[in-house]
Amino acid sequence: MLGKEMQITVDKLQGKKLTAILKVQSCVLKEVSDFMHEKKVLQLLPVMISPITDPLNHSVMDGEISYYEDKLQLTKSMILHKQLSLLGDRAAIYIVSPNIRLELKEKGATGRHLLEFSQVDFELKGKSASEIMAFTEEMLFRIFTRVKKECSQELESLGREFKMPHFPLKVYDSKELEKMLGSDWEKLISQKSTEPIWATNHEREFYDKEDPKRPFSYLNYDIIYPEGFGEGLSGAEREHEYNQILERMKRKGMSFEPYRAYLQIAREGLLEPSAGAGFGVERMVRFITGQEKISEVAPFAKVPGEKFVF
Ligand code: AMP
Ligand code: MG
């Protein structure tokens, strides 16, 4: 007799449903790879430990590990490494990047948070927010087209009628959405929508560029999936000028010390203007396959606050 959690895990691992979901996921990743290759976006292998990682805009538990006298962070996202990898003559890079975010227990109830997930994370030198939004839409169109073509049987077996969104997607300023819908705007707009939308202009991490023409407005953008699936992609133009980075870190009340090496690179004027984005693979697969919970799409899902076996 297996215990309850074990039985749930074994049922999932033995189920045909997981096979259908993984076929969709493989198709998504194959199209990402083909698309990036065509666009001459170079693939980096993941960084999983580093003295620095994404500070994030929300609290998570500490993911620090000790190695002799050094402290290393488990990667929350490769944003800072993305910027650094564009120092040379590389025009564009992407990573299928494992992220560890030890999210607080409350996040377990959202149906879209895991403690470990993978994001397709890309960054293009010298590009603007609108150029990356167009690039992202082209990529999504390609992914969705391929999945609909190659995984129609799997989608049918999952009972999912996946409709191709109408591109270009509608764009909303998040401040306007908040005025209209209140602080829970993200959830509400997702529930109301039948198509993914862009929400722009969020006040968050120091590395998302402030609009030089509109102080305290930000050149960042999220895709919010419809039908209540919630946020699925975030990106931005990046801050690359030393003084502006310092100003933004100060505004967030951050300590400069952990970022000393990164700041030195910025002070030397070596960071390049860039823009990019990242989407969570599991969230996209959940949306495409119409699963209620993200744990359905991850064989070894770690849901915040829940027990996990493997
Ligand atoms: P962020 O830059 O924080 O928006 O993260 C990039 C993307 O990763 C998000 O748009 C989501 O698709 C995905 N993501 C973020 N946090 C999680 C999580 N805890 N579990 C699963 N996916 C996540
Ligand atoms: Mg986000």
GROMACS .gro file of C-alpha atoms in nm, residues 191-299:
model
  109
  191GLN     CA    1  -1.074   3.582  -1.585
  192LYS     CA    2  -1.262   3.831  -1.808
  193SER     CA    3  -1.044   3.782  -2.116
  194THR     CA    4  -1.086   3.528  -2.391
  195GLU     CA    5  -0.752   3.619  -2.553
  196PRO     CA    6  -0.407   3.679  -2.404
  197ILE     CA    7  -0.332   4.049  -2.349
  198TRP     CA    8  -0.029   4.265  -2.284
  199ALA     CA    9  -0.011   4.461  -1.958
  200THR     CA   10   0.264   4.724  -1.962
  201ASN     CA   11   0.422   4.971  -1.721
  202HIS     CA   12   0.476   4.785  -1.394
  203GLU     CA   13   0.682   4.924  -1.107
  204ARG     CA   14   0.913   4.637  -1.013
  205GLU     CA   15   1.278   4.521  -1.023
  206PHE     CA   16   1.558   4.777  -1.069
  207TYR     CA   17   1.669   4.636  -1.404
  208ASP     CA   18   1.343   4.711  -1.591
  209LYS     CA   19   1.404   5.044  -1.761
  210GLU     CA   20   1.231   5.359  -1.646
  211ASP     CA   21   1.088   5.552  -1.940
  212PRO     CA   22   1.326   5.848  -1.983
  213LYS     CA   23   1.033   6.053  -2.119
  214ARG     CA   24   0.793   5.960  -1.837
  215PRO     CA   25   0.962   5.935  -1.495
  216PHE     CA   26   0.818   5.660  -1.273
  217SER     CA   27   0.676   5.482  -1.580
  218TYR     CA   28   0.847   5.164  -1.692
  219LEU     CA   29   0.923   5.007  -2.030
  220ASN     CA   30   0.813   4.659  -1.929
  221TYR     CA   31   0.540   4.426  -2.045
  222ASP     CA   32   0.367   4.107  -1.934
  223ILE     CA   33   0.147   3.863  -2.118
  224ILE     CA   34  -0.159   3.770  -1.917
  225TYR     CA   35  -0.322   3.450  -2.038
  226PRO     CA   36  -0.703   3.448  -2.062
  227GLU     CA   37  -0.961   3.220  -1.890
  228GLY     CA   38  -0.804   3.282  -1.549
  229PHE     CA   39  -0.466   3.127  -1.636
  230GLY     CA   40  -0.296   3.448  -1.525
  231GLU     CA   41   0.047   3.592  -1.593
  232GLY     CA   42   0.262   3.391  -1.833
  233LEU     CA   43   0.548   3.609  -1.956
  234SER     CA   44   0.738   3.912  -1.831
  235GLY     CA   45   0.993   4.129  -2.003
  236ALA     CA   46   1.137   4.475  -2.037
  237GLU     CA   47   1.388   4.710  -2.184
  238ARG     CA   48   1.676   4.711  -1.937
  239GLU     CA   49   1.858   4.973  -1.741
  240HIS     CA   50   2.222   4.970  -1.852
  241GLU     CA   51   2.358   5.306  -1.734
  242TYR     CA   52   2.544   5.300  -1.405
  243ASN     CA   53   2.389   5.608  -1.241
  244GLN     CA   54   2.040   5.506  -1.336
  245ILE     CA   55   2.097   5.152  -1.203
  246LEU     CA   56   2.221   5.299  -0.873
  247GLU     CA   57   1.920   5.530  -0.856
  248ARG     CA   58   1.681   5.242  -0.917
  249MET     CA   59   1.852   5.020  -0.660
  250LYS     CA   60   1.836   5.304  -0.407
  251ARG     CA   61   1.467   5.348  -0.473
  252LYS     CA   62   1.417   4.979  -0.392
  253GLY     CA   63   1.626   5.015  -0.076
  254MET     CA   64   1.871   4.752  -0.203
  255SER     CA   65   2.221   4.698  -0.072
  256PHE     CA   66   2.486   4.752  -0.343
  257GLU     CA   67   2.738   4.516  -0.187
  258PRO     CA   68   2.613   4.180  -0.326
  259TYR     CA   69   2.606   4.335  -0.675
  260ARG     CA   70   2.956   4.488  -0.656
  261ALA     CA   71   3.097   4.304  -0.961
  262TYR     CA   72   2.785   4.371  -1.171
  263LEU     CA   73   2.794   4.740  -1.073
  264GLN     CA   74   3.163   4.762  -1.164
  265ILE     CA   75   3.080   4.637  -1.514
  266ALA     CA   76   2.804   4.898  -1.536
  267ARG     CA   77   3.034   5.173  -1.407
  268GLU     CA   78   3.282   5.094  -1.685
  269GLY     CA   79   2.998   5.150  -1.932
  270LEU     CA   80   3.017   4.790  -2.051
  271LEU     CA   81   2.650   4.694  -2.020
  272GLU     CA   82   2.472   4.721  -2.353
  273PRO     CA   83   2.120   4.847  -2.409
  274SER     CA   84   1.896   4.543  -2.449
  275ALA     CA   85   1.545   4.417  -2.406
  276GLY     CA   86   1.402   4.072  -2.358
  277ALA     CA   87   1.149   3.854  -2.184
  278GLY     CA   88   1.092   3.514  -2.031
  279PHE     CA   89   0.799   3.277  -2.022
  280GLY     CA   90   0.747   2.988  -1.785
  281VAL     CA   91   0.733   2.664  -1.982
  282GLU     CA   92   0.499   2.493  -1.735
  283ARG     CA   93   0.260   2.790  -1.732
  284MET     CA   94   0.245   2.795  -2.110
  285VAL     CA   95   0.185   2.419  -2.127
  286ARG     CA   96  -0.082   2.450  -1.858
  287PHE     CA   97  -0.254   2.720  -2.064
  288ILE     CA   98  -0.233   2.535  -2.395
  289THR     CA   99  -0.354   2.207  -2.244
  290GLY     CA  100  -0.613   2.379  -2.022
  291GLN     CA  101  -0.507   2.220  -1.693
  292GLU     CA  102  -0.658   2.352  -1.372
  293LYS     CA  103  -0.331   2.322  -1.182
  294ILE     CA  104   0.028   2.368  -1.294
  295SER     CA  105   0.120   2.054  -1.099
  296GLU     CA  106  -0.060   1.849  -1.367
  297VAL     CA  107   0.202   1.943  -1.626
  298ALA     CA  108   0.514   1.881  -1.413
  299PRO     CA  109   0.594   1.514  -1.343
   0.00000   0.00000   0.00000
